[in-house]
PDB file of C-alpha atoms in Angstrom:
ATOM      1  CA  UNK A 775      32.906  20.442 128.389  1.00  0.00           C
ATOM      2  CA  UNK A 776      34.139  23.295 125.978  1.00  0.00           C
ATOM      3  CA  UNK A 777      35.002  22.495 122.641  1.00  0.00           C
ATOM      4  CA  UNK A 778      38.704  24.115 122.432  1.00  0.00           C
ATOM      5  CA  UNK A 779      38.555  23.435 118.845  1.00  0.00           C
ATOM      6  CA  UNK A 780      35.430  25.382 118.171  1.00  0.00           C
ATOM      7  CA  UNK A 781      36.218  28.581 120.303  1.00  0.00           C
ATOM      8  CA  UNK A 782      39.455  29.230 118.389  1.00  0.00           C
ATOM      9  CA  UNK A 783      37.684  28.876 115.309  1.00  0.00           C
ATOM     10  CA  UNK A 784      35.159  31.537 116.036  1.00  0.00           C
ATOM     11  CA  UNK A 785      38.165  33.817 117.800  1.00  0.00           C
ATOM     12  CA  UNK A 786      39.813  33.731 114.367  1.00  0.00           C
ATOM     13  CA  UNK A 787      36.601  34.322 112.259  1.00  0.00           C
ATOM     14  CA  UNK A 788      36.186  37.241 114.276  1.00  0.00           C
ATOM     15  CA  UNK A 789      39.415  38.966 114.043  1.00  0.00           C
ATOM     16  CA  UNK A 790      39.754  42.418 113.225  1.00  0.00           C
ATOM     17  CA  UNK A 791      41.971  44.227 109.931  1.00  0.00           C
ATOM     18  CA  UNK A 792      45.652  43.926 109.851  1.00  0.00           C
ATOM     19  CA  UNK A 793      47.535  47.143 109.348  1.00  0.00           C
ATOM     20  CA  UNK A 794      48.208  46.148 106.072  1.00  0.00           C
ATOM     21  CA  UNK A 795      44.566  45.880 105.376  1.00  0.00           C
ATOM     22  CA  UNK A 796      43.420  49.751 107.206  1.00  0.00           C
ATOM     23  CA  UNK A 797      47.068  51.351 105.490  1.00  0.00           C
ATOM     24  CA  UNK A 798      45.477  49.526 102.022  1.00  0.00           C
ATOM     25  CA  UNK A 799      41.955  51.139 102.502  1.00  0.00           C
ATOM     26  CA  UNK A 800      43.250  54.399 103.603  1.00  0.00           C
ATOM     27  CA  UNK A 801      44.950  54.723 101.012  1.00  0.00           C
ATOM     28  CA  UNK A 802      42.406  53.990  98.507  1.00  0.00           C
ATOM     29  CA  UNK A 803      39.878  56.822  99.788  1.00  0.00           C
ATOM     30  CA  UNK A 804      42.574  59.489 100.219  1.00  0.00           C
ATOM     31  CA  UNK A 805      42.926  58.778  96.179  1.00  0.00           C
ATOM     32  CA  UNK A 806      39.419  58.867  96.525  1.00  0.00           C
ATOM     33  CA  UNK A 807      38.763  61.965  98.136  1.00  0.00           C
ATOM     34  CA  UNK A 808      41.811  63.753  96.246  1.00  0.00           C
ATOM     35  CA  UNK A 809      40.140  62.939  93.044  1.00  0.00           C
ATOM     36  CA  UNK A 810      36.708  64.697  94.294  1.00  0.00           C
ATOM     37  CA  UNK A 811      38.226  67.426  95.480  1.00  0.00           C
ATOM     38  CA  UNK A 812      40.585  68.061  92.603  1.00  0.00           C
ATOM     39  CA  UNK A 813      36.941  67.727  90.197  1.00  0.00           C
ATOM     40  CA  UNK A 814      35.193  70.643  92.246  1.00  0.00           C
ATOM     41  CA  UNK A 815      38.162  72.763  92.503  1.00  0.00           C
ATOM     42  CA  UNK A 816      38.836  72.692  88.367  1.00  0.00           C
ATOM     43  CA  UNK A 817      34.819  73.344  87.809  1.00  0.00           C
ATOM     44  CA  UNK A 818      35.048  76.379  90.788  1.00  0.00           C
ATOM     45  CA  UNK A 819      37.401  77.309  88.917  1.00  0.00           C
ATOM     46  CA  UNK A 820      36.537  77.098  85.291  1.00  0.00           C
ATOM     47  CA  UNK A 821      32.936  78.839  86.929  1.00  0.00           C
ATOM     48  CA  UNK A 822      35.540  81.404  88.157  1.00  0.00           C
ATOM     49  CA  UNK A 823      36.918  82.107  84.808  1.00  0.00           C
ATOM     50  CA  UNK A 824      33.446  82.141  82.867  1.00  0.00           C
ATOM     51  CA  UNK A 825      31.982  84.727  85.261  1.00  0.00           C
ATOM     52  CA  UNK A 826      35.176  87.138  84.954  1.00  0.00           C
ATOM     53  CA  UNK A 827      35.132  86.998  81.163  1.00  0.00           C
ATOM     54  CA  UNK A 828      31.689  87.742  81.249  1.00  0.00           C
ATOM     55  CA  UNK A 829      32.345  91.171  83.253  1.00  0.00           C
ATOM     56  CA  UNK A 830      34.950  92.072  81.327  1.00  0.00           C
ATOM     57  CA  UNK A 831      33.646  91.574  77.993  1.00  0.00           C
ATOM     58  CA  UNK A 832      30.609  93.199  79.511  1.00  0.00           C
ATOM     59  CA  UNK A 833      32.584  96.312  80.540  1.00  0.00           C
ATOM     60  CA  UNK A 834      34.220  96.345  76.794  1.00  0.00           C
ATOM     61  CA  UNK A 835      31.119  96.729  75.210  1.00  0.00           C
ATOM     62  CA  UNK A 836      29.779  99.415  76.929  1.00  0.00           C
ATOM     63  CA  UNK A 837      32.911 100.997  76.961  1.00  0.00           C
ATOM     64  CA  UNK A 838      33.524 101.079  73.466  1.00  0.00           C
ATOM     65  CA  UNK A 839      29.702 101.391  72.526  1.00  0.00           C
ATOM     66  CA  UNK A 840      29.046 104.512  74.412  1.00  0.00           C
ATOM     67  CA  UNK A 841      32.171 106.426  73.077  1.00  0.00           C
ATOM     68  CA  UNK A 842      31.436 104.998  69.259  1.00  0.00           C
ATOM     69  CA  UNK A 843      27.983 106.893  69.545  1.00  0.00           C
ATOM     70  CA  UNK A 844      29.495 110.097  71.413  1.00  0.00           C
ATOM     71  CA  UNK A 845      32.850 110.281  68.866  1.00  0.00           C
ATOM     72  CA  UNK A 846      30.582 109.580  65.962  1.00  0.00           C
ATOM     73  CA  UNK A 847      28.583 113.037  66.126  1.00  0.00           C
ATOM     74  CA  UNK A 848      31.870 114.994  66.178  1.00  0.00           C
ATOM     75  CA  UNK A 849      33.652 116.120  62.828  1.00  0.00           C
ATOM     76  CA  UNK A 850      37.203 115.469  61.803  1.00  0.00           C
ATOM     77  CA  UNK A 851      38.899 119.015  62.634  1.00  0.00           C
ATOM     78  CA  UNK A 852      37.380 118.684  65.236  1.00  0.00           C
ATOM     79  CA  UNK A 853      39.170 115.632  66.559  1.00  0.00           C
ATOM     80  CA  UNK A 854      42.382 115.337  68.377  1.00  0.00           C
ATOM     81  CA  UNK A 855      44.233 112.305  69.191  1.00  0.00           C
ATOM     82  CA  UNK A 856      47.816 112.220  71.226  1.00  0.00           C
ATOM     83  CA  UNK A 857      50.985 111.152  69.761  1.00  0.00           C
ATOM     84  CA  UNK A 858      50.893 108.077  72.057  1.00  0.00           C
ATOM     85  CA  UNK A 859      47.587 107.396  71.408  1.00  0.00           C
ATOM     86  CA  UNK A 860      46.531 107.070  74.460  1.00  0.00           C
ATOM     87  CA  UNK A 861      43.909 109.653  74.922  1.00  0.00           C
ATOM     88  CA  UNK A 862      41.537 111.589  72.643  1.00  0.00           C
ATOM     89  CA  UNK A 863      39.960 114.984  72.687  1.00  0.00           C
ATOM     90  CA  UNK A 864      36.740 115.918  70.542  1.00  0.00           C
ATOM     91  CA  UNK A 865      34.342 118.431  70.032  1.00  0.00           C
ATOM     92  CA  UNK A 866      30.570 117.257  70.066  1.00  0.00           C
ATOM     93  CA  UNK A 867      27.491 119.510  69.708  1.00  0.00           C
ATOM     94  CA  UNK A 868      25.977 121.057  72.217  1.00  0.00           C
ATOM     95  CA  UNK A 869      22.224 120.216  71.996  1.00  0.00           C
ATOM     96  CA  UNK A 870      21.066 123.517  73.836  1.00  0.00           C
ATOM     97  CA  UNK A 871      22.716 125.885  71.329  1.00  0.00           C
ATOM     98  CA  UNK A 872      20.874 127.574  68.536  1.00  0.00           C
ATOM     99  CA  UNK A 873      21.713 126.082  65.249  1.00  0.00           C
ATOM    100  CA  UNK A 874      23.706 128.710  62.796  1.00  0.00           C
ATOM    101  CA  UNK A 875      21.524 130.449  60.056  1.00  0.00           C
ATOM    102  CA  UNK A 876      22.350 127.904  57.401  1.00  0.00           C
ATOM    103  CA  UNK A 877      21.340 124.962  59.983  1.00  0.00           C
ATOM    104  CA  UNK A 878      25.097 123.886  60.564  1.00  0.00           C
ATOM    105  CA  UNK A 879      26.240 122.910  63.979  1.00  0.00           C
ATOM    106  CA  UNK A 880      28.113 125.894  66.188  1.00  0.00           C
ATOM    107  CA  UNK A 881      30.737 124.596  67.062  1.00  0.00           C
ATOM    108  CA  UNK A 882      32.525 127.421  69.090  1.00  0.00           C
ATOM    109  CA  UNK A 883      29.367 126.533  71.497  1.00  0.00           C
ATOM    110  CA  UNK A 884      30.537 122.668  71.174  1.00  0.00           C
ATOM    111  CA  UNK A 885      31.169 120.811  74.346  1.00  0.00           C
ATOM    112  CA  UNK A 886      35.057 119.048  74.298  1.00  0.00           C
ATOM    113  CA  UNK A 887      35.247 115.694  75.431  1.00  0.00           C
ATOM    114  CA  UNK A 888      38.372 113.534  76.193  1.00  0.00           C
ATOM    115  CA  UNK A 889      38.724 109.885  76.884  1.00  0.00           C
ATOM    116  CA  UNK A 890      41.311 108.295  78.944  1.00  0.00           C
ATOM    117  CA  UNK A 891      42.585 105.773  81.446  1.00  0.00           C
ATOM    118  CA  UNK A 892      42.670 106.913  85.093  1.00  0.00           C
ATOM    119  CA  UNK A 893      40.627 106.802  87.974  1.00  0.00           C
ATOM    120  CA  UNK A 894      40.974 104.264  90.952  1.00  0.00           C
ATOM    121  CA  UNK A 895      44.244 102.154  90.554  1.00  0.00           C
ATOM    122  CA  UNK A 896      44.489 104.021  87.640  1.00  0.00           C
ATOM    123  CA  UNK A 897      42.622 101.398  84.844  1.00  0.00           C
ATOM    124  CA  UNK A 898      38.956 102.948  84.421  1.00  0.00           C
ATOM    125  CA  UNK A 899      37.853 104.123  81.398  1.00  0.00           C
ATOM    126  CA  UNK A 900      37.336 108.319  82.228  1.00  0.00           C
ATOM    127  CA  UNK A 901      35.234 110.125  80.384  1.00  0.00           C
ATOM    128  CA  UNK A 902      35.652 113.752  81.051  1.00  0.00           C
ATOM    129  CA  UNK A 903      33.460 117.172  79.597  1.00  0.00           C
ATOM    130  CA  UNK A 904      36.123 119.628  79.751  1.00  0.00           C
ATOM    131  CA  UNK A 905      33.482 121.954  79.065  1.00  0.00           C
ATOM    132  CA  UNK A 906      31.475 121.598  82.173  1.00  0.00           C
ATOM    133  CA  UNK A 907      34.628 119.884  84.470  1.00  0.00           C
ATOM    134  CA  UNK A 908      31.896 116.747  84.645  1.00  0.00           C
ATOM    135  CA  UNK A 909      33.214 113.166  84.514  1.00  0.00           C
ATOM    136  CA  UNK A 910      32.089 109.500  84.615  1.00  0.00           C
ATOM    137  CA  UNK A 911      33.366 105.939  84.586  1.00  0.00           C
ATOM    138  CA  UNK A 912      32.695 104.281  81.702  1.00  0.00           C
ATOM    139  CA  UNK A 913      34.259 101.115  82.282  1.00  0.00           C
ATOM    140  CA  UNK A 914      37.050  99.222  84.826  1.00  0.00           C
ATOM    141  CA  UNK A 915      39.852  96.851  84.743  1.00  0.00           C
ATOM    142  CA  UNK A 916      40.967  98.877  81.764  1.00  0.00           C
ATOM    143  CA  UNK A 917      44.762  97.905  81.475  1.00  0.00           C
ATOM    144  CA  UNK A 918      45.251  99.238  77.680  1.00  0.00           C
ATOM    145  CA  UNK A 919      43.368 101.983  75.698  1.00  0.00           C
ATOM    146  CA  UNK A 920      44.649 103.360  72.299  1.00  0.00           C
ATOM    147  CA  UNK A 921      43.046 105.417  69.868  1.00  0.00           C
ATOM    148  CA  UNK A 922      43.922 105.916  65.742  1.00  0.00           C
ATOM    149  CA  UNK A 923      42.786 107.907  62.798  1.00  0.00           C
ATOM    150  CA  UNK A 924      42.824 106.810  59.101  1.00  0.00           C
ATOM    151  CA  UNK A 925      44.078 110.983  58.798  1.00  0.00           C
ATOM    152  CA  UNK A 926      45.053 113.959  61.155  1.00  0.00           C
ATOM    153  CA  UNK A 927      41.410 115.099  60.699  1.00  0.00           C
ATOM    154  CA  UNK A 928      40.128 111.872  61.176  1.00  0.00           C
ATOM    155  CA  UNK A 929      37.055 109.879  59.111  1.00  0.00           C
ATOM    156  CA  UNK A 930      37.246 107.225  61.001  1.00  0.00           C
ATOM    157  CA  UNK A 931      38.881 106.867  64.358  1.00  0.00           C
ATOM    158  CA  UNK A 932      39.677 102.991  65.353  1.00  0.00           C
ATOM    159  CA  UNK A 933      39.449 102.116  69.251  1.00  0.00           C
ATOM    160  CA  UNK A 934      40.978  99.189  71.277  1.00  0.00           C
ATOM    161  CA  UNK A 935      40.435  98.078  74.493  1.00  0.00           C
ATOM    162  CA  UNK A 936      42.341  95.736  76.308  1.00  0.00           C
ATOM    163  CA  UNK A 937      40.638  94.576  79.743  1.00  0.00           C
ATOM    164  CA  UNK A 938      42.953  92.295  82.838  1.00  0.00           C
ATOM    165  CA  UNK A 939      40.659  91.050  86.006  1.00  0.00           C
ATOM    166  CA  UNK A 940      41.362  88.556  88.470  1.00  0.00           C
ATOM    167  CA  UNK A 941      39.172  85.538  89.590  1.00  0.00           C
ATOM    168  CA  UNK A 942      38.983  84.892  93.314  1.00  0.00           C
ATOM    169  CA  UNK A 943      41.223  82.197  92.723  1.00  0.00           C
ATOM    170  CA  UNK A 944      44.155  84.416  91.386  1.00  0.00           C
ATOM    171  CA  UNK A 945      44.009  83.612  87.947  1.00  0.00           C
ATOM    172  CA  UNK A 946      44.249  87.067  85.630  1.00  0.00           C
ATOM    173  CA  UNK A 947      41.968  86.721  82.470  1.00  0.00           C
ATOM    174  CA  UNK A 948      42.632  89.246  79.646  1.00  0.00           C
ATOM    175  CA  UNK A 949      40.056  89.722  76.874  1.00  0.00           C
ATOM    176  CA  UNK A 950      40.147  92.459  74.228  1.00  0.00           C
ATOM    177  CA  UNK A 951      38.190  94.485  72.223  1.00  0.00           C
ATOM    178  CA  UNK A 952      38.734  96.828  69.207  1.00  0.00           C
ATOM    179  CA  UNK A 953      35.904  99.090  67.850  1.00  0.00           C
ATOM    180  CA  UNK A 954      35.523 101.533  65.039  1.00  0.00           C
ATOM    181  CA  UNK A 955      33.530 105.156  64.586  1.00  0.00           C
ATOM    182  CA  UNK A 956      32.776 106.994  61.291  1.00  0.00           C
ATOM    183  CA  UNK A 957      32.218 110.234  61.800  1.00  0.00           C
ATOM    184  CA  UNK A 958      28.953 111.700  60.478  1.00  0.00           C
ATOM    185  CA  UNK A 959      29.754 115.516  60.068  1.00  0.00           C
ATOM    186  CA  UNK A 960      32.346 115.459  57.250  1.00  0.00           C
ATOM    187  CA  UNK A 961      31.341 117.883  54.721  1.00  0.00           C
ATOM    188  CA  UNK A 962      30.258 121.250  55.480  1.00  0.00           C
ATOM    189  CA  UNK A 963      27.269 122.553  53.288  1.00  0.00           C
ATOM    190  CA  UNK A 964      27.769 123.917  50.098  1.00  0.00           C
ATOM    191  CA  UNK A 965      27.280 127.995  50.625  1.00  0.00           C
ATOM    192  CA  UNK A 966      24.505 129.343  48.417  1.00  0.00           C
ATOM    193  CA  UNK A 967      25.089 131.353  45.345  1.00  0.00           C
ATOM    194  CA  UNK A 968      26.289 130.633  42.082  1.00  0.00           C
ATOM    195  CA  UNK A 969      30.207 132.613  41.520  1.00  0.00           C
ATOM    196  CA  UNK A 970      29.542 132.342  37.641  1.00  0.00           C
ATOM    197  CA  UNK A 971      26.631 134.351  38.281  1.00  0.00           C
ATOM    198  CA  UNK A 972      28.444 138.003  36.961  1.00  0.00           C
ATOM    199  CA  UNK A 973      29.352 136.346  33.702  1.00  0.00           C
ATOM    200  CA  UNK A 974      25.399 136.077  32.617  1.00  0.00           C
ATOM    201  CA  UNK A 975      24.900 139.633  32.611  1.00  0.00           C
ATOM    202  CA  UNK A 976      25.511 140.965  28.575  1.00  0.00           C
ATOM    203  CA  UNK A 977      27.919 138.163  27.409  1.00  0.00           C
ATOM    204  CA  UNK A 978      27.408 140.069  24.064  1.00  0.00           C
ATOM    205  CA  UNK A 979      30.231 142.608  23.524  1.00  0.00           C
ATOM    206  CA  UNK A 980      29.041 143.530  20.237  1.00  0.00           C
ATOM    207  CA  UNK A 981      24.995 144.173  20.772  1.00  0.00           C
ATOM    208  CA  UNK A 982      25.756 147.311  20.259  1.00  0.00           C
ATOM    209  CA  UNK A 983      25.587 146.004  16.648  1.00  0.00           C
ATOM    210  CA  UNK A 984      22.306 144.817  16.662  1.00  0.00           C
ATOM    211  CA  UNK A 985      20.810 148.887  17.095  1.00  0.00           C
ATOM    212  CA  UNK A 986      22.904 150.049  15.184  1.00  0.00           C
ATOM    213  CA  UNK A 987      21.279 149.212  11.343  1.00  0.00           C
ATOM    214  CA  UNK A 988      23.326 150.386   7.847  1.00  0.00           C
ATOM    215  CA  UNK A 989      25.851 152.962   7.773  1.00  0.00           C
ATOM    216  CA  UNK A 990      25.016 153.357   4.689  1.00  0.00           C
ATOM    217  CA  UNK A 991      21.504 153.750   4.994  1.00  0.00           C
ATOM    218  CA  UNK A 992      20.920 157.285   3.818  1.00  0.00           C
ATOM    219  CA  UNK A 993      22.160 157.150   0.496  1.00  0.00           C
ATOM    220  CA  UNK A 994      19.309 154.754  -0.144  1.00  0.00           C
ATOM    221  CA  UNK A 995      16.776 157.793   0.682  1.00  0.00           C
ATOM    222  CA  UNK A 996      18.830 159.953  -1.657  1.00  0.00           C
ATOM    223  CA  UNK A 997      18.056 158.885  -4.828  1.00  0.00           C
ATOM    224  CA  UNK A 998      19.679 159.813  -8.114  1.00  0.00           C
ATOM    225  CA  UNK A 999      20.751 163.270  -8.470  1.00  0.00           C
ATOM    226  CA  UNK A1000      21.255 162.729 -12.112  1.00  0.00           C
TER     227      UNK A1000
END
């Protein structure tokens, strides 16, 4: 005979999850799984944001390095910067010219250099030789440049950067940078010559003096007529 009793035990230890039971677990791993997924998006991202700052800081500094050196070797009348300050023109030696008799740089044989924003999109870093009509990037995602002299003939010209770029996940990261170039030629030479030089030449008025003995010298060969 079959044991009623004992089949409808083992029907009920073998029944399955209630809906309240799969809705319960379902919900649990979707919290789950959101929580993951929210973790690898924020370090993506955060990986995202490290790696742009690094280009752009990048791109500053050899931006600003390279036109330090180049603005450095200029001299300060030589050095113009606009009223915006937003560009700057310069003068810098040109190494294949014959030095002037007294060593000093020519600088009617100078190349002129300006630095500027332009280029694709219009936020590179142009550096252009007027000179020779040659130009070169020296540096993207350039949203700001401004230049400024302690003078109109500038010691020391003061640059800043300002760089924008955009992670993959649309997130714009600014950095920037300001810089600063003294400029080396300041002083011209000191021309040769001494202009007091005419005044050493008979400062005596009165050596005529010296040659000239007694007046009364020839009474002493007289003698006494008496």
């Amino acid at each position: 005979m079959i044991d009623i009793d004992r089949s409808v035990k083992s029907m009920k230890n073998n029944r399955g999850f209630t809906l309240v039971e799969m809705m319960t677990v379902m919900g649990i791993a979707s919290i789950v799984i959101f929580i993951s997924y929210a973790a690898v998006q924020i370090g993506r991202q955060q990986s995202e944001v490290t790696e742009t700052k690094t280009i752009i800081q990048e791109n500053a500094r050899e931006g600003l390095y390279r036109m330090i050196q180049e603005v450095r070797t200029s001299k300060p009348d030589q050095i113009t910067i606009a009223a915006d300050g937003d560009s700057i023109s310069f003068k810098i030696p040109n190494s294949s010219a014959d030095l002037a008799d007294d060593y000093t740089v020519d600088w009617t044989s100078a190349y002129t250099i300006d630095y500027d924003i332009g280029g694709t999109n219009s936020n590179q870093l142009i550096r252009t030789n007027s000179s020779t009509g040659a130009t070169s990037v020296l540096a993207s995602n350039v949203s700001d440049l401004t230049f400024s002299g302690n003078s109109s003939e500038p010691t020391l010209v003061t640059f800043t950067m300002t760089m924008s770029k955009d992670t993959p996940s649309g997130r714009t990261i600014p950095f920037s940078m300001t810089g600063q170039a003294e400029i080396r030629n300041q002083v011209d030479p000191e021309t040769s010559g001494d202009d007091d030089a005419g005044d050493d030449d008979g400062d005596d008025d009165d050596g005529d003096d010296d040659d000239g003995g007694d007046d009364d010298g020839g009474d002493d060969d007289g003698g006494d007529d008496d």
